[in-house]
PDB file of C-alpha atoms and ligand atoms in Angstrom:
ATOM      1  CA  MET A   1       0.000   0.000   0.000  1.00  0.00           C
ATOM      2  CA  GLN A   2       1.400   3.408  -0.995  1.00  0.00           C
ATOM      3  CA  LEU A   3       0.419   5.869   1.724  1.00  0.00           C
ATOM      4  CA  LEU A   4       1.695   9.069   0.093  1.00  0.00           C
ATOM      5  CA  GLU A   5       0.815   8.596  -3.595  1.00  0.00           C
ATOM      6  CA  GLY A   6       0.797  11.972  -5.352  1.00  0.00           C
ATOM      7  CA  LYS A   7       1.865  13.917  -2.270  1.00  0.00           C
ATOM      8  CA  VAL A   8       4.699  16.423  -1.995  1.00  0.00           C
ATOM      9  CA  ALA A   9       6.723  16.652   1.216  1.00  0.00           C
ATOM     10  CA  VAL A  10       9.401  19.056   2.413  1.00  0.00           C
ATOM     11  CA  ILE A  11      11.833  17.513   4.907  1.00  0.00           C
ATOM     12  CA  THR A  12      14.495  19.609   6.620  1.00  0.00           C
ATOM     13  CA  GLY A  13      17.743  18.052   7.794  1.00  0.00           C
ATOM     14  CA  ALA A  14      17.273  15.305   5.194  1.00  0.00           C
ATOM     15  CA  ALA A  15      20.902  14.684   4.258  1.00  0.00           C
ATOM     16  CA  ARG A  16      21.440  12.011   6.886  1.00  0.00           C
ATOM     17  CA  GLY A  17      20.028  10.388  10.012  1.00  0.00           C
ATOM     18  CA  ILE A  18      16.307  10.511  10.764  1.00  0.00           C
ATOM     19  CA  GLY A  19      15.537  13.077   8.047  1.00  0.00           C
ATOM     20  CA  ARG A  20      17.109  10.960   5.336  1.00  0.00           C
ATOM     21  CA  ALA A  21      15.270   7.860   6.550  1.00  0.00           C
ATOM     22  CA  CYS A  22      12.024   9.877   6.387  1.00  0.00           C
ATOM     23  CA  ALA A  23      12.833  10.928   2.806  1.00  0.00           C
ATOM     24  CA  GLU A  24      13.466   7.296   1.864  1.00  0.00           C
ATOM     25  CA  VAL A  25      10.266   5.903   3.381  1.00  0.00           C
ATOM     26  CA  PHE A  26       8.197   8.808   2.033  1.00  0.00           C
ATOM     27  CA  ALA A  27       9.553   8.200  -1.481  1.00  0.00           C
ATOM     28  CA  ALA A  28       8.932   4.471  -1.128  1.00  0.00           C
ATOM     29  CA  HIS A  29       5.315   5.386  -0.367  1.00  0.00           C
ATOM     30  CA  GLY A  30       5.004   7.460  -3.538  1.00  0.00           C
ATOM     31  CA  ALA A  31       5.782  10.976  -2.286  1.00  0.00           C
ATOM     32  CA  ARG A  32       7.837  13.508  -4.204  1.00  0.00           C
ATOM     33  CA  VAL A  33      10.328  14.786  -1.680  1.00  0.00           C
ATOM     34  CA  VAL A  34      12.135  18.094  -1.280  1.00  0.00           C
ATOM     35  CA  LEU A  35      15.201  17.298   0.809  1.00  0.00           C
ATOM     36  CA  SER A  36      16.798  20.237   2.506  1.00  0.00           C
ATOM     37  CA  ASP A  37      19.968  20.443   4.553  1.00  0.00           C
ATOM     38  CA  ILE A  38      22.681  22.862   5.524  1.00  0.00           C
ATOM     39  CA  ASP A  39      25.171  20.333   4.078  1.00  0.00           C
ATOM     40  CA  GLU A  40      24.685  20.578   0.344  1.00  0.00           C
ATOM     41  CA  GLU A  41      26.672  17.608  -0.927  1.00  0.00           C
ATOM     42  CA  PRO A  42      25.095  14.835   1.195  1.00  0.00           C
ATOM     43  CA  ALA A  43      21.633  16.348   0.565  1.00  0.00           C
ATOM     44  CA  ARG A  44      22.227  16.215  -3.186  1.00  0.00           C
ATOM     45  CA  GLU A  45      23.553  12.687  -2.908  1.00  0.00           C
ATOM     46  CA  ALA A  46      20.469  11.599  -0.904  1.00  0.00           C
ATOM     47  CA  ALA A  47      18.152  13.092  -3.547  1.00  0.00           C
ATOM     48  CA  GLU A  48      20.116  11.377  -6.348  1.00  0.00           C
ATOM     49  CA  ALA A  49      19.824   8.032  -4.542  1.00  0.00           C
ATOM     50  CA  LEU A  50      16.045   8.430  -4.319  1.00  0.00           C
ATOM     51  CA  LYS A  51      15.857   9.264  -8.013  1.00  0.00           C
ATOM     52  CA  ALA A  52      18.043   6.286  -8.894  1.00  0.00           C
ATOM     53  CA  ALA A  53      15.556   4.106  -7.004  1.00  0.00           C
ATOM     54  CA  GLY A  54      12.723   5.443  -9.195  1.00  0.00           C
ATOM     55  CA  GLY A  55      11.469   8.257  -6.944  1.00  0.00           C
ATOM     56  CA  GLU A  56      11.096  11.979  -7.536  1.00  0.00           C
ATOM     57  CA  ALA A  57      13.253  14.179  -5.342  1.00  0.00           C
ATOM     58  CA  LEU A  58      14.860  17.574  -5.210  1.00  0.00           C
ATOM     59  CA  ALA A  59      17.690  18.789  -2.980  1.00  0.00           C
ATOM     60  CA  VAL A  60      17.639  22.371  -1.722  1.00  0.00           C
ATOM     61  CA  ALA A  61      20.599  23.444   0.392  1.00  0.00           C
ATOM     62  CA  GLY A  62      20.084  25.978   3.132  1.00  0.00           C
ATOM     63  CA  ASP A  63      20.373  26.852   6.801  1.00  0.00           C
ATOM     64  CA  VAL A  64      16.938  26.599   8.430  1.00  0.00           C
ATOM     65  CA  THR A  65      17.858  29.444  10.775  1.00  0.00           C
ATOM     66  CA  ALA A  66      18.248  31.922   7.893  1.00  0.00           C
ATOM     67  CA  ALA A  67      15.373  34.414   7.948  1.00  0.00           C
ATOM     68  CA  GLU A  68      14.337  33.757   4.343  1.00  0.00           C
ATOM     69  CA  PHE A  69      14.741  29.965   4.469  1.00  0.00           C
ATOM     70  CA  GLY A  70      11.033  29.146   4.871  1.00  0.00           C
ATOM     71  CA  THR A  71       9.985  31.243   1.901  1.00  0.00           C
ATOM     72  CA  ARG A  72      12.749  29.752  -0.235  1.00  0.00           C
ATOM     73  CA  ILE A  73      11.981  26.101   0.502  1.00  0.00           C
ATOM     74  CA  VAL A  74       8.218  26.494   0.144  1.00  0.00           C
ATOM     75  CA  GLY A  75       8.825  28.336  -3.157  1.00  0.00           C
ATOM     76  CA  ALA A  76      11.125  25.546  -4.352  1.00  0.00           C
ATOM     77  CA  ALA A  77       8.512  22.868  -3.604  1.00  0.00           C
ATOM     78  CA  LEU A  78       5.729  24.798  -5.341  1.00  0.00           C
ATOM     79  CA  ASP A  79       7.917  25.668  -8.348  1.00  0.00           C
ATOM     80  CA  ALA A  80       9.047  22.077  -8.803  1.00  0.00           C
ATOM     81  CA  TYR A  81       5.847  20.190  -8.053  1.00  0.00           C
ATOM     82  CA  GLY A  82       2.998  22.724  -7.878  1.00  0.00           C
ATOM     83  CA  ARG A  83       1.755  21.556  -4.501  1.00  0.00           C
ATOM     84  CA  LEU A  84       2.772  20.969  -0.885  1.00  0.00           C
ATOM     85  CA  ASP A  85       1.102  18.374   1.323  1.00  0.00           C
ATOM     86  CA  CYS A  86       3.493  17.790   4.184  1.00  0.00           C
ATOM     87  CA  ILE A  87       6.233  19.593   6.098  1.00  0.00           C
ATOM     88  CA  VAL A  88       8.630  17.715   8.354  1.00  0.00           C
ATOM     89  CA  ASN A  89      10.570  20.055  10.630  1.00  0.00           C
ATOM     90  CA  ASN A  90      13.486  17.788  11.469  1.00  0.00           C
ATOM     91  CA  ALA A  91      16.773  19.727  11.039  1.00  0.00           C
ATOM     92  CA  GLY A  92      18.726  20.151  14.224  1.00  0.00           C
ATOM     93  CA  TYR A  93      21.752  19.379  16.342  1.00  0.00           C
ATOM     94  CA  THR A  94      22.755  19.517  19.985  1.00  0.00           C
ATOM     95  CA  TRP A  95      25.070  21.897  21.804  1.00  0.00           C
ATOM     96  CA  ASP A  96      25.152  20.516  25.325  1.00  0.00           C
ATOM     97  CA  GLY A  97      26.311  22.083  28.562  1.00  0.00           C
ATOM     98  CA  THR A  98      25.118  22.528  32.097  1.00  0.00           C
ATOM     99  CA  ALA A  99      22.926  25.594  32.625  1.00  0.00           C
ATOM    100  CA  HIS A 100      25.349  27.409  34.911  1.00  0.00           C
ATOM    101  CA  LYS A 101      28.039  27.326  32.228  1.00  0.00           C
ATOM    102  CA  MET A 102      25.827  27.960  29.206  1.00  0.00           C
ATOM    103  CA  SER A 103      26.548  31.021  27.043  1.00  0.00           C
ATOM    104  CA  ASP A 104      23.836  33.189  25.493  1.00  0.00           C
ATOM    105  CA  GLU A 105      24.963  32.047  22.050  1.00  0.00           C
ATOM    106  CA  GLN A 106      24.659  28.388  23.057  1.00  0.00           C
ATOM    107  CA  TRP A 107      21.168  28.973  24.458  1.00  0.00           C
ATOM    108  CA  GLN A 108      19.940  31.026  21.512  1.00  0.00           C
ATOM    109  CA  ALA A 109      21.333  28.654  18.866  1.00  0.00           C
ATOM    110  CA  MET A 110      19.094  25.836  20.107  1.00  0.00           C
ATOM    111  CA  LEU A 111      15.981  28.023  20.200  1.00  0.00           C
ATOM    112  CA  ASP A 112      16.781  29.257  16.691  1.00  0.00           C
ATOM    113  CA  VAL A 113      17.164  25.850  15.098  1.00  0.00           C
ATOM    114  CA  HIS A 114      14.586  23.816  17.037  1.00  0.00           C
ATOM    115  CA  LEU A 115      11.825  26.373  17.580  1.00  0.00           C
ATOM    116  CA  THR A 116      12.096  29.553  15.506  1.00  0.00           C
ATOM    117  CA  ALA A 117      13.039  27.742  12.294  1.00  0.00           C
ATOM    118  CA  PRO A 118      10.001  25.390  12.397  1.00  0.00           C
ATOM    119  CA  PHE A 119       7.758  28.376  13.206  1.00  0.00           C
ATOM    120  CA  ARG A 120       9.104  30.379  10.268  1.00  0.00           C
ATOM    121  CA  LEU A 121       8.771  27.488   7.829  1.00  0.00           C
ATOM    122  CA  ILE A 122       5.184  26.867   8.924  1.00  0.00           C
ATOM    123  CA  ARG A 123       4.420  30.578   8.645  1.00  0.00           C
ATOM    124  CA  ALA A 124       5.981  30.724   5.179  1.00  0.00           C
ATOM    125  CA  ALA A 125       3.733  27.850   4.063  1.00  0.00           C
ATOM    126  CA  SER A 126       0.623  29.237   5.724  1.00  0.00           C
ATOM    127  CA  ALA A 127      -0.625  31.358   2.806  1.00  0.00           C
ATOM    128  CA  TYR A 128      -0.469  28.391   0.419  1.00  0.00           C
ATOM    129  CA  LEU A 129      -1.876  25.888   2.925  1.00  0.00           C
ATOM    130  CA  ARG A 130      -4.757  28.063   4.131  1.00  0.00           C
ATOM    131  CA  GLU A 131      -5.780  29.495   0.756  1.00  0.00           C
ATOM    132  CA  THR A 132      -5.662  26.085  -0.937  1.00  0.00           C
ATOM    133  CA  ALA A 133      -7.770  24.590   1.839  1.00  0.00           C
ATOM    134  CA  LYS A 134     -10.319  27.411   1.644  1.00  0.00           C
ATOM    135  CA  ARG A 135     -10.641  26.971  -2.122  1.00  0.00           C
ATOM    136  CA  GLU A 136     -11.036  23.203  -1.847  1.00  0.00           C
ATOM    137  CA  LYS A 137     -13.650  23.637   0.865  1.00  0.00           C
ATOM    138  CA  GLU A 138     -15.658  25.987  -1.352  1.00  0.00           C
ATOM    139  CA  GLU A 139     -15.366  23.728  -4.389  1.00  0.00           C
ATOM    140  CA  ARG A 140     -15.808  20.300  -2.771  1.00  0.00           C
ATOM    141  CA  GLY A 141     -17.132  20.916   0.726  1.00  0.00           C
ATOM    142  CA  ARG A 142     -13.915  19.706   2.326  1.00  0.00           C
ATOM    143  CA  ALA A 143     -10.202  20.371   2.010  1.00  0.00           C
ATOM    144  CA  GLN A 144      -7.700  17.566   1.450  1.00  0.00           C
ATOM    145  CA  ALA A 145      -5.770  16.566   4.546  1.00  0.00           C
ATOM    146  CA  ARG A 146      -2.344  18.173   4.843  1.00  0.00           C
ATOM    147  CA  LYS A 147       0.315  17.554   7.453  1.00  0.00           C
ATOM    148  CA  VAL A 148       2.918  19.205   9.611  1.00  0.00           C
ATOM    149  CA  VAL A 149       5.210  16.911  11.599  1.00  0.00           C
ATOM    150  CA  ASN A 150       7.569  18.553  14.077  1.00  0.00           C
ATOM    151  CA  VAL A 151      10.488  16.604  15.488  1.00  0.00           C
ATOM    152  CA  SER A 152      10.783  16.984  19.253  1.00  0.00           C
ATOM    153  CA  SER A 153      12.689  14.967  21.836  1.00  0.00           C
ATOM    154  CA  THR A 154      12.183  13.378  25.208  1.00  0.00           C
ATOM    155  CA  SER A 155      14.575  16.088  26.409  1.00  0.00           C
ATOM    156  CA  GLY A 156      11.722  18.478  25.627  1.00  0.00           C
ATOM    157  CA  THR A 157       8.904  16.370  27.051  1.00  0.00           C
ATOM    158  CA  ARG A 158      10.794  15.187  30.176  1.00  0.00           C
ATOM    159  CA  GLY A 159      13.965  17.282  30.535  1.00  0.00           C
ATOM    160  CA  ASN A 160      17.556  16.072  30.344  1.00  0.00           C
ATOM    161  CA  ALA A 161      20.564  17.178  32.389  1.00  0.00           C
ATOM    162  CA  GLY A 162      23.022  19.108  30.239  1.00  0.00           C
ATOM    163  CA  GLN A 163      20.431  20.129  27.648  1.00  0.00           C
ATOM    164  CA  ALA A 164      18.529  23.146  29.055  1.00  0.00           C
ATOM    165  CA  ASN A 165      18.840  24.926  25.692  1.00  0.00           C
ATOM    166  CA  TYR A 166      17.874  21.932  23.545  1.00  0.00           C
ATOM    167  CA  ALA A 167      15.103  20.880  25.929  1.00  0.00           C
ATOM    168  CA  ALA A 168      13.614  24.389  25.864  1.00  0.00           C
ATOM    169  CA  GLY A 169      13.596  24.393  22.054  1.00  0.00           C
ATOM    170  CA  LYS A 170      12.119  20.895  21.863  1.00  0.00           C
ATOM    171  CA  ALA A 171       9.469  21.734  24.499  1.00  0.00           C
ATOM    172  CA  GLY A 172       8.680  24.955  22.642  1.00  0.00           C
ATOM    173  CA  VAL A 173       7.964  23.081  19.452  1.00  0.00           C
ATOM    174  CA  VAL A 174       5.404  21.009  21.363  1.00  0.00           C
ATOM    175  CA  GLY A 175       3.550  24.230  22.259  1.00  0.00           C
ATOM    176  CA  LEU A 176       3.779  25.331  18.636  1.00  0.00           C
ATOM    177  CA  THR A 177       2.398  21.953  17.516  1.00  0.00           C
ATOM    178  CA  LYS A 178      -0.569  22.003  19.881  1.00  0.00           C
ATOM    179  CA  THR A 179      -1.460  25.595  19.043  1.00  0.00           C
ATOM    180  CA  LEU A 180      -1.247  25.103  15.282  1.00  0.00           C
ATOM    181  CA  ALA A 181      -3.426  22.015  15.603  1.00  0.00           C
ATOM    182  CA  LYS A 182      -6.117  24.251  17.090  1.00  0.00           C
ATOM    183  CA  GLU A 183      -5.687  27.057  14.549  1.00  0.00           C
ATOM    184  CA  TRP A 184      -5.551  24.786  11.496  1.00  0.00           C
ATOM    185  CA  GLY A 185      -8.063  22.059  12.245  1.00  0.00           C
ATOM    186  CA  GLN A 186     -10.581  24.081  10.222  1.00  0.00           C
ATOM    187  CA  PHE A 187      -8.287  23.707   7.178  1.00  0.00           C
ATOM    188  CA  ASN A 188      -7.960  19.935   7.623  1.00  0.00           C
ATOM    189  CA  ILE A 189      -4.253  20.323   8.433  1.00  0.00           C
ATOM    190  CA  GLN A 190      -3.050  17.909  11.099  1.00  0.00           C
ATOM    191  CA  VAL A 191      -0.115  19.157  13.167  1.00  0.00           C
ATOM    192  CA  ASN A 192       1.690  16.609  15.324  1.00  0.00           C
ATOM    193  CA  ALA A 193       5.082  16.035  16.925  1.00  0.00           C
ATOM    194  CA  VAL A 194       7.305  13.015  17.377  1.00  0.00           C
ATOM    195  CA  ALA A 195       9.527  13.059  20.460  1.00  0.00           C
ATOM    196  CA  PHE A 196      12.416  10.677  19.977  1.00  0.00           C
ATOM    197  CA  GLY A 197      14.373   9.107  22.801  1.00  0.00           C
ATOM    198  CA  PHE A 198      17.629   7.493  21.669  1.00  0.00           C
ATOM    199  CA  ILE A 199      17.982   7.042  17.913  1.00  0.00           C
ATOM    200  CA  GLU A 200      21.300   5.873  16.434  1.00  0.00           C
ATOM    201  CA  THR A 201      22.590   8.850  14.442  1.00  0.00           C
ATOM    202  CA  ARG A 202      25.655  11.043  14.642  1.00  0.00           C
ATOM    203  CA  LEU A 203      23.954  12.962  17.498  1.00  0.00           C
ATOM    204  CA  THR A 204      24.054   9.843  19.683  1.00  0.00           C
ATOM    205  CA  GLN A 205      27.229   8.201  18.405  1.00  0.00           C
ATOM    206  CA  ALA A 206      30.150   7.862  20.795  1.00  0.00           C
ATOM    207  CA  LYS A 207      31.651  11.327  21.205  1.00  0.00           C
ATOM    208  CA  GLU A 208      35.086   9.781  20.961  1.00  0.00           C
ATOM    209  CA  SER A 209      34.488   9.290  17.210  1.00  0.00           C
ATOM    210  CA  GLY A 210      35.040  13.016  16.935  1.00  0.00           C
ATOM    211  CA  GLU A 211      32.350  14.351  14.554  1.00  0.00           C
ATOM    212  CA  ARG A 212      31.852  18.105  14.845  1.00  0.00           C
ATOM    213  CA  VAL A 213      29.681  20.867  13.390  1.00  0.00           C
ATOM    214  CA  HIS A 214      30.653  24.514  12.955  1.00  0.00           C
ATOM    215  CA  ARG A 215      28.066  27.172  13.773  1.00  0.00           C
ATOM    216  CA  GLU A 216      28.711  30.911  14.012  1.00  0.00           C
ATOM    217  CA  SER A 217      31.671  31.288  16.375  1.00  0.00           C
ATOM    218  CA  ALA A 218      31.499  27.724  17.671  1.00  0.00           C
ATOM    219  CA  ASP A 219      33.035  24.371  16.837  1.00  0.00           C
ATOM    220  CA  ILE A 220      30.743  21.809  18.490  1.00  0.00           C
ATOM    221  CA  ALA A 221      31.502  18.165  19.249  1.00  0.00           C
ATOM    222  CA  LEU A 222      28.576  15.886  18.399  1.00  0.00           C
ATOM    223  CA  GLY A 223      27.662  12.673  20.193  1.00  0.00           C
ATOM    224  CA  ILE A 224      27.654  11.475  23.771  1.00  0.00           C
ATOM    225  CA  PRO A 225      30.357   9.824  25.876  1.00  0.00           C
ATOM    226  CA  ARG A 226      30.658   6.083  25.213  1.00  0.00           C
ATOM    227  CA  ALA A 227      29.930   5.289  28.871  1.00  0.00           C
ATOM    228  CA  ASN A 228      26.657   7.255  28.729  1.00  0.00           C
ATOM    229  CA  ARG A 229      25.558   5.261  25.695  1.00  0.00           C
ATOM    230  CA  GLU A 230      25.985   2.047  27.651  1.00  0.00           C
ATOM    231  CA  ILE A 231      23.986   3.463  30.580  1.00  0.00           C
ATOM    232  CA  ALA A 232      21.213   4.521  28.176  1.00  0.00           C
ATOM    233  CA  PHE A 233      20.939   1.014  26.729  1.00  0.00           C
ATOM    234  CA  LYS A 234      20.536  -0.399  30.241  1.00  0.00           C
ATOM    235  CA  LEU A 235      17.651   2.012  30.909  1.00  0.00           C
ATOM    236  CA  ILE A 236      15.805   1.527  27.617  1.00  0.00           C
ATOM    237  CA  PRO A 237      13.436  -1.464  27.918  1.00  0.00           C
ATOM    238  CA  ALA A 238      14.227  -2.459  24.309  1.00  0.00           C
ATOM    239  CA  GLY A 239      17.909  -2.574  25.349  1.00  0.00           C
ATOM    240  CA  ARG A 240      19.122  -0.569  22.368  1.00  0.00           C
ATOM    241  CA  GLY A 241      18.725   2.685  20.484  1.00  0.00           C
ATOM    242  CA  GLY A 242      16.222   2.924  17.653  1.00  0.00           C
ATOM    243  CA  THR A 243      17.272   2.955  14.022  1.00  0.00           C
ATOM    244  CA  PRO A 244      16.591   5.997  11.816  1.00  0.00           C
ATOM    245  CA  GLU A 245      14.187   3.790   9.852  1.00  0.00           C
ATOM    246  CA  GLU A 246      12.234   2.966  13.021  1.00  0.00           C
ATOM    247  CA  ALA A 247      12.136   6.683  13.814  1.00  0.00           C
ATOM    248  CA  ALA A 248      10.869   7.471  10.327  1.00  0.00           C
ATOM    249  CA  GLY A 249       7.974   5.039  10.742  1.00  0.00           C
ATOM    250  CA  ALA A 250       6.387   7.285  13.357  1.00  0.00           C
ATOM    251  CA  VAL A 251       6.835  10.317  11.104  1.00  0.00           C
ATOM    252  CA  LEU A 252       5.251   8.414   8.219  1.00  0.00           C
ATOM    253  CA  PHE A 253       2.173   7.726  10.378  1.00  0.00           C
ATOM    254  CA  PHE A 254       1.691  11.447  11.003  1.00  0.00           C
ATOM    255  CA  ALA A 255       2.313  12.261   7.321  1.00  0.00           C
ATOM    256  CA  SER A 256      -0.172   9.706   6.039  1.00  0.00           C
ATOM    257  CA  PRO A 257      -3.967   9.359   5.867  1.00  0.00           C
ATOM    258  CA  LEU A 258      -3.721   6.924   8.805  1.00  0.00           C
ATOM    259  CA  SER A 259      -3.576  10.016  11.052  1.00  0.00           C
ATOM    260  CA  ASP A 260      -6.266  12.155   9.379  1.00  0.00           C
ATOM    261  CA  TYR A 261      -8.211  12.455  12.652  1.00  0.00           C
ATOM    262  CA  VAL A 262      -5.150  12.830  14.893  1.00  0.00           C
ATOM    263  CA  SER A 263      -3.840  16.331  15.594  1.00  0.00           C
ATOM    264  CA  GLY A 264      -2.022  18.197  18.337  1.00  0.00           C
ATOM    265  CA  GLN A 265      -0.390  15.003  19.618  1.00  0.00           C
ATOM    266  CA  VAL A 266       3.133  14.215  20.730  1.00  0.00           C
ATOM    267  CA  LEU A 267       4.191  10.635  20.118  1.00  0.00           C
ATOM    268  CA  GLU A 268       7.170   9.520  22.200  1.00  0.00           C
ATOM    269  CA  VAL A 269       9.307   7.004  20.313  1.00  0.00           C
ATOM    270  CA  THR A 270      11.611   5.566  22.958  1.00  0.00           C
ATOM    271  CA  GLY A 271      11.806   1.779  22.838  1.00  0.00           C
ATOM    272  CA  GLY A 272       9.475   1.684  25.833  1.00  0.00           C
ATOM    273  CA  LEU A 273      11.193   4.109  28.204  1.00  0.00           C
TER     274      LEU A 273
HETATM  275  N1  LIG B   1      19.123  10.981  17.386  1.00  0.00           N
HETATM  276  C1  LIG B   1      18.369  11.075  18.465  1.00  0.00           C
HETATM  277  O1  LIG B   1      18.454  10.276  19.395  1.00  0.00           O
HETATM  278  C2  LIG B   1      17.337  12.179  18.562  1.00  0.00           C
HETATM  279  C3  LIG B   1      16.512  12.176  19.685  1.00  0.00           C
HETATM  280  C4  LIG B   1      15.547  13.168  19.797  1.00  0.00           C
HETATM  281  C5  LIG B   1      15.402  14.104  18.802  1.00  0.00           C
HETATM  282  N2  LIG B   1      16.241  14.093  17.723  1.00  0.00           N
HETATM  283  C6  LIG B   1      16.054  15.125  16.709  1.00  0.00           C
HETATM  284  O2  LIG B   1      15.910  14.519  15.450  1.00  0.00           O
HETATM  285  C7  LIG B   1      16.297  15.462  14.439  1.00  0.00           C
HETATM  286  C8  LIG B   1      17.239  14.790  13.464  1.00  0.00           C
HETATM  287  O3  LIG B   1      18.460  14.486  14.133  1.00  0.00           O
HETATM  288  P1  LIG B   1      19.365  13.216  13.796  1.00  0.00           P
HETATM  289  O4  LIG B   1      19.512  12.453  15.045  1.00  0.00           O
HETATM  290  O5  LIG B   1      18.876  12.532  12.572  1.00  0.00           O
HETATM  291  O6  LIG B   1      20.774  13.955  13.550  1.00  0.00           O
HETATM  292  P2  LIG B   1      21.705  14.049  12.248  1.00  0.00           P
HETATM  293  O7  LIG B   1      22.832  14.918  12.625  1.00  0.00           O
HETATM  294  O8  LIG B   1      21.994  12.683  11.732  1.00  0.00           O
HETATM  295  O9  LIG B   1      20.778  14.783  11.187  1.00  0.00           O
HETATM  296  C9  LIG B   1      20.355  16.115  11.360  1.00  0.00           C
HETATM  297  C10 LIG B   1      20.476  16.849  10.052  1.00  0.00           C
HETATM  298  O10 LIG B   1      20.070  18.214  10.253  1.00  0.00           O
HETATM  299  C11 LIG B   1      20.972  19.049   9.551  1.00  0.00           C
HETATM  300  N3  LIG B   1      21.011  20.382  10.149  1.00  0.00           N
HETATM  301  C12 LIG B   1      21.511  20.723  11.356  1.00  0.00           C
HETATM  302  N4  LIG B   1      21.423  22.042  11.540  1.00  0.00           N
HETATM  303  C13 LIG B   1      20.847  22.555  10.419  1.00  0.00           C
HETATM  304  C14 LIG B   1      20.494  23.849   9.994  1.00  0.00           C
HETATM  305  N5  LIG B   1      20.720  24.916  10.765  1.00  0.00           N
HETATM  306  N6  LIG B   1      19.903  24.002   8.789  1.00  0.00           N
HETATM  307  C15 LIG B   1      19.669  22.921   7.992  1.00  0.00           C
HETATM  308  N7  LIG B   1      20.003  21.673   8.332  1.00  0.00           N
HETATM  309  C16 LIG B   1      20.588  21.492   9.527  1.00  0.00           C
HETATM  310  C17 LIG B   1      22.319  18.362   9.654  1.00  0.00           C
HETATM  311  O11 LIG B   1      23.228  18.793   8.643  1.00  0.00           O
HETATM  312  C18 LIG B   1      21.918  16.896   9.521  1.00  0.00           C
HETATM  313  O12 LIG B   1      21.979  16.424   8.189  1.00  0.00           O
HETATM  314  C19 LIG B   1      16.902  16.659  15.180  1.00  0.00           C
HETATM  315  O13 LIG B   1      15.943  17.690  15.296  1.00  0.00           O
HETATM  316  C20 LIG B   1      17.217  16.082  16.550  1.00  0.00           C
HETATM  317  O14 LIG B   1      17.258  17.064  17.544  1.00  0.00           O
HETATM  318  C21 LIG B   1      17.199  13.140  17.574  1.00  0.00           C
END
């Protein structure tokens, strides 16, 4: 069964990890996918791989925290495919530190990428989404279902030591999700969030492997100490982290008609924690 036949989805942070797995499962279900990422080359490579597998995909490079990003990505989707059915706000990273040592830049960076960027992208799409829904309602009595899926974290729903900035951003996006669900129910747009626990990506890899990202004045080490990974696996009832593909399954549910009467929800995907 193809759940997204004929649909067009924008996915941010789609070059790797959970976002890329979402792009792959969406394409496998018939969606045309606009993959966006701050890292141009892996985003382009991910789009090419989808096309080679018979899908339709487009890579658009860009930093989600840039003021004009939302307008640009929505424009790219509409120019390429003439419609937009689903937005997945997934791009992000972590910049950990205890609160008493956290700089303003460190705090603000997490709010920018995890909260303001999703808000701006949703706002940029709002004219198209609302006007299209109004027209469809007039013509057919009911608008087609459209979807926003915001990626949150159990750090946002439960808190996590060392992540005050990230947790605040990921909690904020839950408030955004619940509010938009109330504002946009009348347009048949479902707005939901997925709060992941521990998913195996470069954000949760052993820090000792040394992957870093560069943002503004900072050079940030990604990952968590190897010992903390082992502790996490002991606490997770499933005994392991989830795969990006398992993470993408929950996003697919919220992007698909299976969730047409589900809105304003936060689904924790944690392996039972
Ligand atoms: N991995 C986990 O355990 C976990 C748990 C909870 C939530 N999350 C969230 O899931 C989302 C995806 O993370 P992931 O684990 O797949 O990590 P990842 O690093 O594998 O992928 C994230 C992608 O986002 C991109 N990105 C980062 N900042 C960006 C920016 N400013 N503009 C555009 N693209 C940007 C990165 O280049 C990368 O390709 C993030 O929002 C993350 O906070 C992950």
